[in-house]
Tab-separated table of C-alpha atoms in Angstrom:
chain	number	residue	atom	x	y	z
X	1	MET	CA	11.622	-28.363	12.431
X	2	LYS	CA	14.976	-26.929	11.527
X	3	ARG	CA	16.872	-25.161	14.287
X	4	THR	CA	16.809	-21.985	12.195
X	5	ASP	CA	13.005	-21.985	12.391
X	6	GLU	CA	13.099	-21.287	16.088
X	7	ILE	CA	13.053	-17.610	17.055
X	8	ASN	CA	15.541	-18.045	19.896
X	9	ALA	CA	18.027	-19.633	17.511
X	10	LYS	CA	17.574	-16.713	15.145
X	11	LEU	CA	18.100	-14.198	17.928
X	12	ASP	CA	21.272	-16.029	18.996
X	13	PHE	CA	22.515	-15.967	15.431
X	14	TRP	CA	21.777	-12.286	14.878
X	15	ALA	CA	23.290	-11.269	18.225
X	16	ALA	CA	26.460	-13.208	17.443
X	17	LYS	CA	27.066	-11.220	14.269
X	18	PRO	CA	24.962	-8.053	14.359
X	19	GLN	CA	24.549	-6.423	10.968
X	20	VAL	CA	22.376	-3.553	9.841
X	21	ALA	CA	19.813	-4.832	7.374
X	22	PRO	CA	18.764	-2.368	4.670
X	23	LEU	CA	15.403	-0.828	5.475
X	24	PRO	CA	12.742	-1.037	2.790
X	25	ARG	CA	10.362	1.907	2.394
X	26	LEU	CA	6.662	1.705	2.933
X	27	ALA	CA	5.302	2.818	-0.429
X	28	ASN	CA	1.593	3.118	0.226
X	29	LEU	CA	1.135	4.660	3.634
X	30	PRO	CA	-1.996	6.866	3.639
X	31	ARG	CA	-1.276	10.598	3.836
X	32	PHE	CA	-1.846	12.274	7.190
X	33	GLY	CA	-1.102	15.595	8.829
X	34	HIS	CA	0.890	16.038	12.021
X	35	ARG	CA	-0.428	14.358	15.140
X	36	LYS	CA	0.332	15.170	18.766
X	37	PHE	CA	-0.363	12.693	21.533
X	38	ASP	CA	-0.355	13.007	25.287
X	39	SER	CA	0.191	9.292	25.908
X	40	TYR	CA	1.416	6.093	24.299
X	41	ARG	CA	-2.092	4.680	24.629
X	42	GLU	CA	-3.412	7.452	22.372
X	43	MET	CA	-0.569	7.037	19.909
X	44	ASN	CA	-0.894	3.261	19.705
X	45	ALA	CA	-4.650	3.536	19.151
X	46	TRP	CA	-4.079	5.958	16.275
X	47	LYS	CA	-1.397	3.716	14.801
X	48	GLN	CA	-3.744	0.737	14.896
X	49	THR	CA	-6.294	2.785	12.951
X	50	LEU	CA	-3.652	3.747	10.399
X	51	LEU	CA	-2.538	0.132	9.997
X	52	ALA	CA	-6.166	-0.977	9.614
X	53	GLU	CA	-6.597	1.567	6.831
X	54	LEU	CA	-3.426	0.276	5.213
X	55	ALA	CA	-4.710	-3.289	5.489
X	56	SER	CA	-8.038	-2.298	3.913
X	57	HIS	CA	-6.091	-1.101	0.874
X	58	GLY	CA	-4.351	-4.425	0.370
X	59	GLY	CA	-1.674	-4.257	3.057
X	60	ALA	CA	1.778	-2.722	3.218
X	61	GLN	CA	3.786	-2.505	0.031
X	62	TRP	CA	7.481	-2.329	0.803
X	63	THR	CA	9.936	-1.019	-1.736
X	64	LYS	CA	13.717	-0.494	-1.799
I	1	MET	CA	16.505	8.785	6.539
I	2	ASP	CA	20.259	9.356	6.307
I	3	GLU	CA	19.432	12.836	5.036
I	4	VAL	CA	17.548	13.624	8.259
I	5	ILE	CA	20.434	12.397	10.382
I	6	ARG	CA	22.899	14.513	8.416
I	7	ARG	CA	20.672	17.575	8.763
I	8	PHE	CA	20.431	16.997	12.508
I	9	ALA	CA	24.214	16.840	12.700
I	10	THR	CA	24.590	20.037	10.680
I	11	HIS	CA	22.118	21.871	12.919
I	12	ARG	CA	23.559	20.352	16.108
I	13	VAL	CA	20.244	18.826	17.095
I	14	ARG	CA	20.140	16.902	20.367
I	15	TYR	CA	18.436	13.591	19.643
I	16	LEU	CA	18.685	9.874	20.267
I	17	VAL	CA	17.131	7.260	18.014
I	18	ILE	CA	14.960	4.898	20.039
I	19	GLY	CA	12.427	2.171	19.275
I	20	GLY	CA	12.525	-0.313	16.438
I	21	GLN	CA	15.022	1.604	14.338
I	22	ALA	CA	17.500	1.675	17.211
I	23	VAL	CA	17.136	-2.090	17.540
I	24	ARG	CA	17.605	-2.501	13.796
I	25	LEU	CA	20.756	-0.367	13.907
I	26	ALA	CA	22.003	-2.561	16.781
I	27	GLY	CA	21.787	-5.503	14.411
I	28	LEU	CA	18.337	-7.112	14.487
I	29	PRO	CA	16.776	-7.452	11.029
I	30	ARG	CA	13.315	-5.970	11.498
I	31	PHE	CA	10.963	-3.581	9.761
I	32	SER	CA	9.561	-0.408	11.208
I	33	MET	CA	7.403	2.131	9.485
I	34	ASP	CA	8.667	5.096	11.463
I	35	TRP	CA	11.743	6.630	13.011
I	36	ASP	CA	11.496	7.479	16.690
I	37	PHE	CA	13.634	10.290	18.063
I	38	PHE	CA	13.945	10.947	21.779
I	39	ILE	CA	14.542	14.669	22.297
I	40	PRO	CA	14.909	16.845	25.396
I	41	PRO	CA	11.327	17.718	26.386
I	42	ARG	CA	11.711	21.391	27.188
I	43	ASP	CA	14.759	22.553	25.243
I	44	ALA	CA	13.073	25.255	23.131
I	45	ALA	CA	16.273	26.076	21.246
I	46	ASN	CA	16.618	22.431	20.251
I	47	LEU	CA	13.017	22.351	19.000
I	48	ARG	CA	13.780	25.358	16.812
I	49	ARG	CA	16.945	23.654	15.503
I	50	ILE	CA	14.880	20.600	14.515
I	51	GLU	CA	12.442	22.846	12.678
I	52	ALA	CA	15.320	24.567	10.898
I	53	ALA	CA	16.811	21.205	9.966
I	54	LEU	CA	13.588	19.783	8.529
I	55	GLY	CA	12.104	22.991	7.106
I	56	ASP	CA	8.745	22.684	5.371
I	57	GLU	CA	8.617	18.944	5.984
I	58	LEU	CA	7.144	19.746	9.377
I	59	ASP	CA	3.579	20.920	8.771
I	60	CYS	CA	3.292	22.283	12.321
I	61	PRO	CA	5.839	23.602	14.837
I	62	LEU	CA	7.047	21.285	17.562
I	63	ASP	CA	5.764	21.914	21.069
I	64	ALA	CA	7.548	21.457	24.354
I	65	LEU	CA	6.197	18.903	26.793
I	66	GLY	CA	3.245	20.332	28.700
I	67	PRO	CA	2.973	20.326	32.494
I	68	HIS	CA	0.594	17.351	32.397
I	69	GLY	CA	2.434	15.379	29.733
I	70	GLU	CA	0.802	17.091	26.770
I	71	ASN	CA	2.506	16.604	23.393
I	72	ALA	CA	4.604	13.711	24.670
I	73	ILE	CA	4.695	12.203	21.174
I	74	GLN	CA	4.591	14.288	17.996
I	75	THR	CA	4.257	12.594	14.625
I	76	TYR	CA	5.002	13.914	11.141
I	77	GLN	CA	4.821	12.362	7.713
I	78	THR	CA	7.760	13.602	5.652
I	79	GLN	CA	9.354	12.841	2.316
I	80	TRP	CA	11.833	10.657	4.219
I	81	GLY	CA	9.192	8.674	6.052
I	82	VAL	CA	7.245	8.942	9.288
I	83	ILE	CA	9.133	10.719	12.059
I	84	GLN	CA	8.017	10.588	15.667
I	85	PHE	CA	9.478	12.832	18.325
I	86	HIS	CA	9.271	11.460	21.857
I	87	LEU	CA	9.593	13.887	24.740
I	88	GLY	CA	9.593	11.055	27.239
I	89	GLY	CA	8.140	7.606	27.544
I	90	PRO	CA	7.920	4.358	29.501
I	91	GLY	CA	11.315	3.210	30.668
I	92	LEU	CA	13.142	6.206	29.228
I	93	PRO	CA	15.504	7.982	31.623
I	94	ALA	CA	15.808	11.764	31.688
I	95	PHE	CA	17.214	12.882	28.352
I	96	GLU	CA	20.380	14.274	29.934
I	97	ILE	CA	21.104	10.874	31.478
I	98	ALA	CA	20.305	8.999	28.283
I	99	GLU	CA	22.560	11.359	26.366
I	100	GLN	CA	25.504	10.344	28.561
I	101	HIS	CA	24.933	6.666	27.678
I	102	ALA	CA	24.337	7.276	23.982
I	103	GLN	CA	25.682	4.772	21.534
I	104	THR	CA	26.723	5.585	17.986
I	105	TYR	CA	25.730	3.118	15.296
I	106	ALA	CA	25.935	3.474	11.533
I	107	THR	CA	23.105	3.152	9.047
I	108	GLU	CA	23.360	0.661	6.215
I	109	ASN	CA	24.840	3.566	4.215
I	110	GLY	CA	27.489	4.326	6.828
I	111	THR	CA	25.935	7.472	8.283
I	112	PRO	CA	26.676	7.728	12.024
I	113	VAL	CA	23.529	7.850	14.180
I	114	LEU	CA	23.229	8.599	17.877
I	115	CYS	CA	21.056	5.996	19.570
I	116	LEU	CA	19.831	5.237	23.039
I	117	GLY	CA	22.425	3.176	24.901
I	118	LEU	CA	21.945	-0.571	25.076
I	119	ALA	CA	20.805	-0.772	28.723
I	120	ASP	CA	18.366	2.133	28.333
I	121	LEU	CA	17.017	0.704	25.085
I	122	LEU	CA	16.486	-2.663	26.738
I	123	MET	CA	14.641	-1.051	29.649
I	124	SER	CA	12.417	0.955	27.299
I	125	LYS	CA	11.516	-2.176	25.348
I	126	VAL	CA	10.716	-4.165	28.481
I	127	ARG	CA	8.533	-1.348	29.776
I	128	ALA	CA	6.720	-0.885	26.443
I	129	GLY	CA	5.782	-4.532	26.725
I	130	ARG	CA	4.131	-5.226	23.367
I	131	PRO	CA	5.006	-8.568	21.742
I	132	GLN	CA	7.412	-6.980	19.248
I	133	ASP	CA	9.048	-4.993	22.071
I	134	LEU	CA	9.611	-8.143	24.118
I	135	GLN	CA	11.203	-9.878	21.143
I	136	ASP	CA	13.456	-6.840	20.641
I	137	ALA	CA	14.308	-7.074	24.348
I	138	GLU	CA	15.368	-10.706	23.985
I	139	PHE	CA	17.762	-9.698	21.208
I	140	LEU	CA	19.132	-6.793	23.264
I	141	LYS	CA	19.702	-9.077	26.268
I	142	ARG	CA	21.827	-11.291	24.052
I	143	LEU	CA	23.835	-8.304	22.852
I	144	GLN	CA	24.320	-7.173	26.448
I	145	LEU	CA	25.517	-10.637	27.447
I	146	ARG	CA	27.986	-10.748	24.574
I	147	ALA	CA	29.287	-7.276	25.462
I	148	ALA	CA	29.814	-8.411	29.063
I	149	GLN	CA	31.640	-11.533	27.902
I	150	ASP	CA	33.852	-9.445	25.625
I	151	ARG	CA	34.796	-7.232	28.589
I	152	GLN	CA	35.913	-10.176	30.728
I	153	PRO	CA	39.671	-10.818	30.768
I	154	ASP	CA	40.872	-13.829	28.833
I	155	LYS	CA	41.216	-16.695	31.322
I	156	THR	CA	43.297	-18.962	29.080
């Protein structure tokens, strides 16, 4: 295994020279209306449902 | 999302970027499908400034935090991506305290962004405790260590 395969080595490397990586856009997120949550548990449960729906449509498609 | 940040600046919105995007702006290459903004939980004027800044992109007005923690997280899908407003959360200090420790980073396009300070961000990630949060925390600990080393006087 190369040293660069290890996550701790990667974290060391990134922390030594922090750079902002360009953020791709998620092109195929299902449409939804506003949501209001009273707790992180509620929000995380909803997000899991959203991600499951995304996965059922072939997974996330990232674009520039 | 630079457009949102610029609009917030124009409308003098009080906010701090938290979560995965804050970690990305600190230098960790990672994806995140949403932008998380920590905002003061009961500053009604600030909520109205956010609504003015984002206009019709918000399909429902923002609400202040309720007495029993209602509306702690409010999520919107906008043309710029998913935006989540956090009116508090695990490991987050009071907004006024966090605001004093805020750190300014720049997006990949050079737009200045106000983010949660390094120590507060680390605490929030440790408290959130999901696997991706703990990996973010490991990165932030390294940044904190490097910052401390940089502050030490040269012993040579």
